[in-house]
XYZ file of C-alpha atoms in Angstrom:
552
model
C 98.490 13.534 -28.144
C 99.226 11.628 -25.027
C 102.994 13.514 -25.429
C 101.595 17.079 -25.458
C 99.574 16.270 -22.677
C 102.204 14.816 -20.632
C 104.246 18.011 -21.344
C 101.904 20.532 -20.591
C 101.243 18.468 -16.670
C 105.165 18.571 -16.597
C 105.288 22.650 -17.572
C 101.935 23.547 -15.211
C 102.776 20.937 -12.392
C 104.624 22.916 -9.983
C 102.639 25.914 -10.435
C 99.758 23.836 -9.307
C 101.888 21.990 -6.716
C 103.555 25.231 -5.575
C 99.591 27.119 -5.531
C 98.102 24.189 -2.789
C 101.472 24.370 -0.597
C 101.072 28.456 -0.423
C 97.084 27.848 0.154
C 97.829 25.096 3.096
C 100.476 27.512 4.511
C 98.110 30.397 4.412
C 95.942 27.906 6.605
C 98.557 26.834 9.030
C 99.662 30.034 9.595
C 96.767 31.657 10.610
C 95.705 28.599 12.923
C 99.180 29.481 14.787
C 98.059 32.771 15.053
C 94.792 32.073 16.615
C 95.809 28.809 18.362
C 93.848 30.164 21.724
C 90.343 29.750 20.389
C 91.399 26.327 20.504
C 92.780 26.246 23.482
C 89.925 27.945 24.801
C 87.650 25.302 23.617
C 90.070 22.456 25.671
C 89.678 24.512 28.675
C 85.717 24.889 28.652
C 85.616 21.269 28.016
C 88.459 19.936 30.715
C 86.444 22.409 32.777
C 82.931 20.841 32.371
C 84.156 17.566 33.078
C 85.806 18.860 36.141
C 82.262 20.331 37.364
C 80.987 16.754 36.964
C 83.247 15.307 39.299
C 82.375 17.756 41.912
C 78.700 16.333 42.419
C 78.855 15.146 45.902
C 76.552 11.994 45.088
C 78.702 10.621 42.273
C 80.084 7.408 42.725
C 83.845 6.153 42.839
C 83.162 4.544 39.721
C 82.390 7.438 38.038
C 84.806 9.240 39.170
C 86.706 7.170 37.821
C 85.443 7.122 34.481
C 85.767 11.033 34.460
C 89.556 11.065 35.456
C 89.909 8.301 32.715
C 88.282 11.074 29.833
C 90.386 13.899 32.016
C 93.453 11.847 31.470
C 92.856 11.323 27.822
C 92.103 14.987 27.386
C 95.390 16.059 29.154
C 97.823 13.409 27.515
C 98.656 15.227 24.989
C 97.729 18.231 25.998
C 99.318 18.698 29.861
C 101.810 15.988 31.264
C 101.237 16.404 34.456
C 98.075 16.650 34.979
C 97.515 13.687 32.869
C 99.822 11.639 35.616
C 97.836 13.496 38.314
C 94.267 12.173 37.402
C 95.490 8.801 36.450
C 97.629 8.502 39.677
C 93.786 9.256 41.216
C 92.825 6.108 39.407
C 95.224 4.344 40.776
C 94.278 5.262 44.185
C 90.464 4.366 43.219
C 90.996 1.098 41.852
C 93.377 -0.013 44.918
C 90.237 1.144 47.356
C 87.816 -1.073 45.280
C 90.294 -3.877 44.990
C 89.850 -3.904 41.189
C 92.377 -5.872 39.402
C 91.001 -5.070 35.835
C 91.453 -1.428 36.627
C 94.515 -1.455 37.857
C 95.955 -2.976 34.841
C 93.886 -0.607 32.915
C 95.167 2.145 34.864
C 99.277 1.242 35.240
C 99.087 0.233 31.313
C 97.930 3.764 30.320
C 100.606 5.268 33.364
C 102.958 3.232 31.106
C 102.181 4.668 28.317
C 102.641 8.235 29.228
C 105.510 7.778 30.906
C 106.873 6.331 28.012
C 105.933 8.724 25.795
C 107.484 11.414 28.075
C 111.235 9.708 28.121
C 110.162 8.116 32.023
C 111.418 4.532 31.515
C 111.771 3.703 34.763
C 108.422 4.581 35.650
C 106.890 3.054 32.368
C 108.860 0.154 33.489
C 107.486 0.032 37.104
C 103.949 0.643 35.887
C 103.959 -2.343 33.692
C 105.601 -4.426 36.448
C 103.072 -3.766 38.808
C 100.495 -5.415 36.744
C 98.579 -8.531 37.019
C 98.528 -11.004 33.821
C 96.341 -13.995 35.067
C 92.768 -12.521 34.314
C 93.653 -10.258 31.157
C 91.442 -11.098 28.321
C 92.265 -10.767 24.528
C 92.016 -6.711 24.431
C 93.756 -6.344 27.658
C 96.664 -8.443 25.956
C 96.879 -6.294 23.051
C 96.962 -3.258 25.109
C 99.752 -4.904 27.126
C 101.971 -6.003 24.338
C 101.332 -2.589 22.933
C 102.367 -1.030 25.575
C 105.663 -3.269 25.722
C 106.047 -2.745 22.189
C 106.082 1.475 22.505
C 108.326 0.964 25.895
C 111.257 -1.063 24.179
C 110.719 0.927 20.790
C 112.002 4.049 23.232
C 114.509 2.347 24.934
C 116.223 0.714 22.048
C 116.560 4.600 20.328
C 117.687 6.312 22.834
C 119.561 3.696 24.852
C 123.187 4.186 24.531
C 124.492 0.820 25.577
C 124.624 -0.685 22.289
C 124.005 -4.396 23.827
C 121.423 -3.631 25.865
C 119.853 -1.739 22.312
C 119.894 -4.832 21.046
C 118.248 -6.347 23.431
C 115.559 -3.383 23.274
C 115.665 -4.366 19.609
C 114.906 -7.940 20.478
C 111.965 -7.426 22.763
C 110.666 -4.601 20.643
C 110.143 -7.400 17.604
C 108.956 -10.427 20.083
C 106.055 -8.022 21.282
C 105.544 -6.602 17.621
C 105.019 -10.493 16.530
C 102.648 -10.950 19.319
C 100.423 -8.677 18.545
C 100.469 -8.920 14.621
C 99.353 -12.494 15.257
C 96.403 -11.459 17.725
C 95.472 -8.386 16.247
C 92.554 -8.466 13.499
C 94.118 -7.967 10.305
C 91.303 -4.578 9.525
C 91.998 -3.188 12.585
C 93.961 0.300 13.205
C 96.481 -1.125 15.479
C 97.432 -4.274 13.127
C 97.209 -1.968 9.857
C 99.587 0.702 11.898
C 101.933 -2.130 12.903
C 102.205 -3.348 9.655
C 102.817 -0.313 7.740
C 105.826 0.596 10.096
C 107.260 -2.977 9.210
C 107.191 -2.072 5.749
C 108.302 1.495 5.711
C 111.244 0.275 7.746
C 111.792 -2.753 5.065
C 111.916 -0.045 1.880
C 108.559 -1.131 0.923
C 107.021 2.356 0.381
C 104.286 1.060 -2.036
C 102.760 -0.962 0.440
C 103.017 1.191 3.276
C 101.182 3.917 1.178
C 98.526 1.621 0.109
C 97.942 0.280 4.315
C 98.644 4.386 5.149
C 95.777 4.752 2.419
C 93.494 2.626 4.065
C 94.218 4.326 8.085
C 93.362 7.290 6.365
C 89.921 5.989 5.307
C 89.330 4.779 8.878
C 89.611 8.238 10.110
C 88.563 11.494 9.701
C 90.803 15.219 9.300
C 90.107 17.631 12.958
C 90.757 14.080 14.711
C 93.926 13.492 17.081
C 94.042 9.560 14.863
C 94.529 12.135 11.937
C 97.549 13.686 12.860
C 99.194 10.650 13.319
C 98.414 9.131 10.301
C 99.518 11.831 8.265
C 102.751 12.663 10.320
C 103.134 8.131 9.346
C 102.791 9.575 5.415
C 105.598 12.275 5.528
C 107.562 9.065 7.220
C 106.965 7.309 4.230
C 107.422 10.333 1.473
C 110.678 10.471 3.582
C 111.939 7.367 2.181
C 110.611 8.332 -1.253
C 112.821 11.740 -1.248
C 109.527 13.466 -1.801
C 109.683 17.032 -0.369
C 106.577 18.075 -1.439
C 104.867 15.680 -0.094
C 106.142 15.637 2.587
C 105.710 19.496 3.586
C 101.808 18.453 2.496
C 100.972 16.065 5.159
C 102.985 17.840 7.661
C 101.066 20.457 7.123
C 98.101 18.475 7.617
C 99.067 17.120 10.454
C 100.347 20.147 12.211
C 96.901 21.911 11.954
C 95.203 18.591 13.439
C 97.403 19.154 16.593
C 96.740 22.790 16.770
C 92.964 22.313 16.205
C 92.852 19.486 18.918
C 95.317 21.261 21.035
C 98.053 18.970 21.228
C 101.046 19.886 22.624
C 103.178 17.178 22.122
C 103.781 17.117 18.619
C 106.635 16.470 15.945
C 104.810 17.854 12.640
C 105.506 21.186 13.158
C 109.390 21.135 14.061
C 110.012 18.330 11.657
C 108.170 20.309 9.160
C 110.436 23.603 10.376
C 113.628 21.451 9.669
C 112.829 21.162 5.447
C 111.801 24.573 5.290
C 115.508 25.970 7.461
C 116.887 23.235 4.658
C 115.617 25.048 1.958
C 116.445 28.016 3.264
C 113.037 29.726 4.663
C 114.573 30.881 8.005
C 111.578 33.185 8.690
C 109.403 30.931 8.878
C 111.460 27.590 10.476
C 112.250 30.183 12.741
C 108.362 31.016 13.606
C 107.236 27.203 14.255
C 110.301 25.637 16.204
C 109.659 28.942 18.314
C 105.928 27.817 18.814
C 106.719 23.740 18.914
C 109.216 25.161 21.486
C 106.456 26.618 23.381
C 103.980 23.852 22.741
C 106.561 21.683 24.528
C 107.148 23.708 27.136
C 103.434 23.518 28.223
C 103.640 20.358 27.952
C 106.678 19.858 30.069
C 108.399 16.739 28.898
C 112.269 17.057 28.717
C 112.202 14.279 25.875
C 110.234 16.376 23.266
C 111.869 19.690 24.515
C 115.652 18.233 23.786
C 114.648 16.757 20.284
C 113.170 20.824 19.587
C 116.187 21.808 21.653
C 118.993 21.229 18.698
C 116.720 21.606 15.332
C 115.902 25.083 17.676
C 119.530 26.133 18.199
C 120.587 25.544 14.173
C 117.679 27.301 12.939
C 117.885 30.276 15.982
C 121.486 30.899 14.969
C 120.096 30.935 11.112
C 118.134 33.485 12.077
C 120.230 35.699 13.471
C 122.761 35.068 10.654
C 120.416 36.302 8.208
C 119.080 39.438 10.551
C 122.538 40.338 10.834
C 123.270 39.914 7.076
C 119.706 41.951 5.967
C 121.457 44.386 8.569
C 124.774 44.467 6.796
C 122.515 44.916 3.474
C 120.584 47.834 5.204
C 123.921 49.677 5.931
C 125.058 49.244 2.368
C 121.792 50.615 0.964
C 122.303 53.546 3.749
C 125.594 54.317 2.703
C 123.981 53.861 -1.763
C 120.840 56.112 -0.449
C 123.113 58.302 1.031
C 126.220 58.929 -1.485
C 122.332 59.341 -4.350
C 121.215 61.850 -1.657
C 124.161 63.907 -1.419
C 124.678 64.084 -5.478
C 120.728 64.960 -5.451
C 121.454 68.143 -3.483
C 124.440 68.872 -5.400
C 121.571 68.385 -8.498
C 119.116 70.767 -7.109
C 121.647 73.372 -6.013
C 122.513 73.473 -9.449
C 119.170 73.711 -11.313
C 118.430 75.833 -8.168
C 120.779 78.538 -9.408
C 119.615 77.817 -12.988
C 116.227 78.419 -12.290
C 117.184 81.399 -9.434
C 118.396 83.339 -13.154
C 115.260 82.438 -15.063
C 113.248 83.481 -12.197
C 115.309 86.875 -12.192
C 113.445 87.434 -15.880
C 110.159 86.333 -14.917
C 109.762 87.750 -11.303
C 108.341 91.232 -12.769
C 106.210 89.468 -14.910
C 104.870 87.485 -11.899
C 104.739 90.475 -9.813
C 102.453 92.197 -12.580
C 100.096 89.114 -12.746
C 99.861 89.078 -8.762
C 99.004 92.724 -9.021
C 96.227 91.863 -11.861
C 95.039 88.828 -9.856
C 94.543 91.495 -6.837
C 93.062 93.969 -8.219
C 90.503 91.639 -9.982
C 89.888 89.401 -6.563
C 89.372 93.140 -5.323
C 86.505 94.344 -8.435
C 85.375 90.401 -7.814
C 84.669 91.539 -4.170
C 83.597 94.942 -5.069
C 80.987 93.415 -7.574
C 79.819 90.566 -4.515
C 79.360 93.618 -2.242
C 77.454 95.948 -4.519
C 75.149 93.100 -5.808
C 74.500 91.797 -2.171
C 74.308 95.901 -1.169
C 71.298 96.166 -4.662
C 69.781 92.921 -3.011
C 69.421 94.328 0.475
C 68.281 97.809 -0.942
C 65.413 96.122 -3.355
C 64.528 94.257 -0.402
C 64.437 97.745 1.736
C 62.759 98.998 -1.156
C 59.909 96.513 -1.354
C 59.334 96.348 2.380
C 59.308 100.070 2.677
C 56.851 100.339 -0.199
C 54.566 97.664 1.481
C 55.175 99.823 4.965
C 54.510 103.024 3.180
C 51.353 101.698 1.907
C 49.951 100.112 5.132
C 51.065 103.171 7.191
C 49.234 105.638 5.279
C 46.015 103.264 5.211
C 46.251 102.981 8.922
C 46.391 106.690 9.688
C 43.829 107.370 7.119
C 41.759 104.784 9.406
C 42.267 106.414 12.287
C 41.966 110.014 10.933
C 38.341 108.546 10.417
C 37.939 107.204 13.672
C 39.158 110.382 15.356
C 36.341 112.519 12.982
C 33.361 110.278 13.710
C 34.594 110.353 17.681
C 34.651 114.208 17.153
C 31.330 114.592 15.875
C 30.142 111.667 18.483
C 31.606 114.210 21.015
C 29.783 117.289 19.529
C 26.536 115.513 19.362
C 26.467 114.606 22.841
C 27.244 117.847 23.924
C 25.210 119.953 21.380
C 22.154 117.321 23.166
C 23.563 118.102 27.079
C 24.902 114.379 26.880
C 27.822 115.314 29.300
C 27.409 112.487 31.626
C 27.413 109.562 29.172
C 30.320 111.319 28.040
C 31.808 110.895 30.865
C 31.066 107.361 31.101
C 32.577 106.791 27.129
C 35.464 108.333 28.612
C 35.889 106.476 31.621
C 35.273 102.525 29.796
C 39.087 100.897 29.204
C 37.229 98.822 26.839
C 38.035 100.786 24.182
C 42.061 100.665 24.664
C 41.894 96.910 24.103
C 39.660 96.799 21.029
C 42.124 99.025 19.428
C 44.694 96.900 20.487
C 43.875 93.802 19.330
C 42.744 95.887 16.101
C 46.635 97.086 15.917
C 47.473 93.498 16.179
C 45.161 92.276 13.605
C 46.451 94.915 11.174
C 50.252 94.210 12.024
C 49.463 90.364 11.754
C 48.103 91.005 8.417
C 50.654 93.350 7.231
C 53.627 91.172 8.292
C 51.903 88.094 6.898
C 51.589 89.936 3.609
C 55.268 90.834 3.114
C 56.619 87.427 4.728
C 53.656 84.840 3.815
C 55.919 82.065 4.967
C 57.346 83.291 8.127
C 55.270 80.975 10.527
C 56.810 77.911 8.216
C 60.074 78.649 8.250
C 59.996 80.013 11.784
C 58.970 76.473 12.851
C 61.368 74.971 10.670
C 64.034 76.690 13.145
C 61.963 74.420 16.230
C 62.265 71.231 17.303
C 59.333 68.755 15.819
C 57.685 68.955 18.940
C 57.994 72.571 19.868
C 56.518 74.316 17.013
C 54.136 77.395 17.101
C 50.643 77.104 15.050
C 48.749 80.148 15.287
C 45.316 80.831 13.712
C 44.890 81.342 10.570
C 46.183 84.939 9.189
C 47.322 85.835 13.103
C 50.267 85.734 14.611
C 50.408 84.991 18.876
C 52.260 86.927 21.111
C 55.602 84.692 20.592
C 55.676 85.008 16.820
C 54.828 89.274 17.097
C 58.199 89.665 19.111
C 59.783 87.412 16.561
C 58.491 89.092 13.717
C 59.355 93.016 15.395
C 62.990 91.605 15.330
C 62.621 90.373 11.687
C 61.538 93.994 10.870
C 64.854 95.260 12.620
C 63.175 95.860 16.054
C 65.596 94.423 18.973
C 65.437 96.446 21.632
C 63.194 94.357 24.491
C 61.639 97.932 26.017
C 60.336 98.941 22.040
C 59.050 95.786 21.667
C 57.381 95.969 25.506
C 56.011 98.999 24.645
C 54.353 98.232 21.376
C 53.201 94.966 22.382
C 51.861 96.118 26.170
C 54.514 93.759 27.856
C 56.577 94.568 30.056
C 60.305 94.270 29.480
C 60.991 91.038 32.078
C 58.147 89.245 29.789
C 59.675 89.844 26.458
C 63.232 88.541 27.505
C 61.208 85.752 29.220
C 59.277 84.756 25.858
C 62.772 84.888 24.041
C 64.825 82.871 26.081
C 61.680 79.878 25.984
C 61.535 79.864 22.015
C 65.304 79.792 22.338
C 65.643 76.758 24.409
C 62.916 74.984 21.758
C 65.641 75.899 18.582
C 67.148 73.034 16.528
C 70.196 75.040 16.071
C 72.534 77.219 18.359
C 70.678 80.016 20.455
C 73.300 82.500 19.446
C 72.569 82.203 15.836
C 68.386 82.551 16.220
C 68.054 85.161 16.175
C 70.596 86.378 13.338
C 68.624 83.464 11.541
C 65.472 84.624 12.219
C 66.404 88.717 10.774
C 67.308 86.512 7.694
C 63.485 84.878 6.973
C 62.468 86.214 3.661
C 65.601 87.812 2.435
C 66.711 87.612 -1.404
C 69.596 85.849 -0.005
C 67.725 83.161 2.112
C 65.039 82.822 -0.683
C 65.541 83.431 -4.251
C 61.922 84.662 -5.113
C 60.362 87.929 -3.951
C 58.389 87.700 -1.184
């Protein structure tokens, strides 16, 4: 059992192995791409401590204490500012005659400068400090400071004796402070994994890195420097995987905390160029290159400088061999393209003699399709022209009707004013006939009697004109007439809807004059929903078969 297990971890392993690299990738990647949010976030911050220094009642001391955080902000993040604000330290401490902080100050100068390839000035720094009051943590940061100093010099020295030398001090300080340091503590932990990674013991140094890691926490610059110590140690175990892991890891620390002076993401660009991922080597030395170059330190920009040039010239190698590969496929696509045409030029002729056979045929069918698009149209026209005549039909009946009802009414009216007439004058009455004749009265009442018949004739044959009349209005510009009447703005509305345009007919029925009716158009108009040159042609269409399927 333990056998099939062991196989299937052996068979699903670097599936699994290969999934987490791609997912940690996918992260890194996309931190590169939005690497200024961070940076963003350093600037706010540098910038609000900056603001606090400006307050005209701080003290030196504090001051101080802000160039100290300003300092530790930009060390990894800006070289030279970081000198700047410490150099200001140095200046402060000097006016206040404080010996602690000038050691403080020239031991982190020292540091920097160290850090940056400046041995002479780490050198200086450290000389110009005073040993007779330091107390236990001010050693430590002393020999530590020693320790980084002679680590440099012996590397990059090139006078082999004097590299020894480096060698020699580099151990004497590394002693010193693995017998003061406490044995738990980062520094002593740090120290002593180093020792062992350096001896071959890899075990051990992964059990102290184990323990570092435990003491910190990932998003934290202590982070990135632990991990980049791991891929150290996978290093010596030939472990490419994990190696690519934790520089991973540690690259997206330094981008997240901004920190520009990095070896994570150009170490980690070196394994991928030797495995043969030029893209993407070629994408992070070109943004370690750029990370060092804010920085500007020349130490960090000529270790980029020759992993840069190897994996540049890469690059173009393989742009100009996908190139030569582009020019082949050209010249494949092109040879297929040219035996496609001489393809379709033949089926072309092929198809040109078929088509010979079958063009009367199509000819006939077009000529059918015509001619039945044509009775299709004929048939749409004489049902719509049956529609519009029912519709005359109707209306005219409803006319008719009303019409002959009205003149009957006033064929009555016209008799009783007849024999009204004769009475008076059969009884010598001719003065109050006179007066009848002269009271205008009786114009209006047979006005608004007109009106009240028209209103109730129109209403009849288009009950839901006022409804859908409004529905043409804006919400807050609709008409509500009484009940079974229309107003004056509805009567010129409906006069159209009955085929009547012509402003002076519709004056002259209504006792308007022209000016008014083109006046009360143009306002219900400008209160439409929908264009003012379609109103009216919407309006003619209230009540039509074709706007409303039932009879009205």
């Amino acid at each position: 059992m333990r056998l099939f297990f062991t196989l299937l971890l052996s068979i699903y392993s670097p599936f699994i192995f290969s999934s987490e690299l791609d997912s940690l990738f996918n992260v890194l990647d996309k931190s590169i791409q939005n690497h200024h949010q961070y940076i963003e976030f350093k600037e706010r911050k540098l910038n609000n401590l900056k603001r606090d220094k400006q307050n005209k009642d701080i003290s030196l001391k504090s001051v101080y204490q802000i160039n100290r955080q300003l300092s530790t902000e930009y060390y990894s993040y800006m070289a030279d500012s970081a000198i700047h604000f410490l150099n200001e330290n140095l200046d402060i401490a000097y006016s206040l005659n404080d010996k602690e902080r000038i050691n403080e100050t020239n031991m982190e100068l020292s540091s920097l400068f160290t850090s940056l390839g400046l041995y002479k000035e780490a050198v200086d720094a450290l000389s110009s400090i005073d040993r007779e009051k330091f107390d236990k943590s001010q050693l430590i940061d002393y020999y530590l400071c020693q320790r980084y100093l002679y680590s440099g010099l012996s590397f990059y020295t090139q006078d082999k004796r004097r590299g020894k030398e480096y060698a020699a001090l580099y151990k004497a300080y590394q002693d010193s402070l693995l017998n003061i340091l406490n044995p738990e503590s980062e520094e002593y932990l740090r120290l002593e994994e180093t020792l062992l990674r350096r001896m071959g013991k890899v075990q051990e140094a992964l059990a102290l890195n184990d323990k570092r890691l435990r003491l910190t926490e990932p998003g934290m610059p202590k982070y990135a420097l632990v991990t980049f110590h791991r891929f150290q140690i996978y290093q010596k175990l030939n472990d490419v995987f994990m190696q690519k892991k934790f520089l991973i890891l540690s690259a997206l620390t330094d981008i997240e905390t901004s920190n520009k002076d990095n070896a994570a993401l150009s170490n980690l660009a070196n394994i991928l160029y030797e495995e043969g991922d030029i893209n993407r080597a070629y994408r992070y030395i070109r943004f370690s290159q750029e990370n060092a170059n804010d920085y500007n330190t020349k130490l960090r920009r000529s270790e980029i400088f020759s992993t840069q040039g190897i994996i540049n010239k890469s690059y173009q190698s393989q742009n100009d061999l996908q190139t030569q590969k582009l020019r082949l496929y050209l010249f494949f696509i092109t040879a297929l393209l040219l035996l496609l045409i001489f393809a379709l030029i033949f089926i072309y002729r092929q198809m040109k003699k078929q088509s010979a056979t079958n063009k009367k045929i199509k000819e006939i069918n077009e000529q059918l399709n015509s001619l039945n698009s044509l009775r299709k149209k004929m048939n749409e026209q004489l049902s719509d022209t049956n529609t519009d005549l029912s519709e005359a039909n109707h209306i005219k009946e409803k006319y008719i009707g009303y019409f002959l009802s009205l003149c009957s009414t006033y064929i009555d009216k016209l008799d009783d004013y007849r024999k009204m007439v004769g009475k008076k004058l059969s009884g010598g009455q001719t003065a109050e006939l006179i007066r009848l004749t002269r009271v205008s009265d009786l114009k209006e009442i047979e006005l608004e009697e007109l009106f009240s018949n028209f209103d109730k004739m129109f209403l009849h044959i288009y009950p839901d004109f006022v409804d859908e009349f409004n529905n043409l209005l804006m919400d807050d510009e609709k008409i509500i007439p009484k009940k079974g009447e229309l107003n004056t703005e509805l009567r010129i509305f409906a006069l159209i809807r009955l085929g009547v345009e012509d402003s002076s007919m519709i004056a002259k029925f209504l006792g308007y004059s022209v000016n008014t009716i083109y006046n009360y158009r143009a306002k219900v108009k400008n209160k439409t929903k929908i264009s003012r040159d379609d109103f009216e042609t919407t309006v003619r269409k209230i009540g039509t078969y074709s706007n409303n399927n039932t009879q009205p």
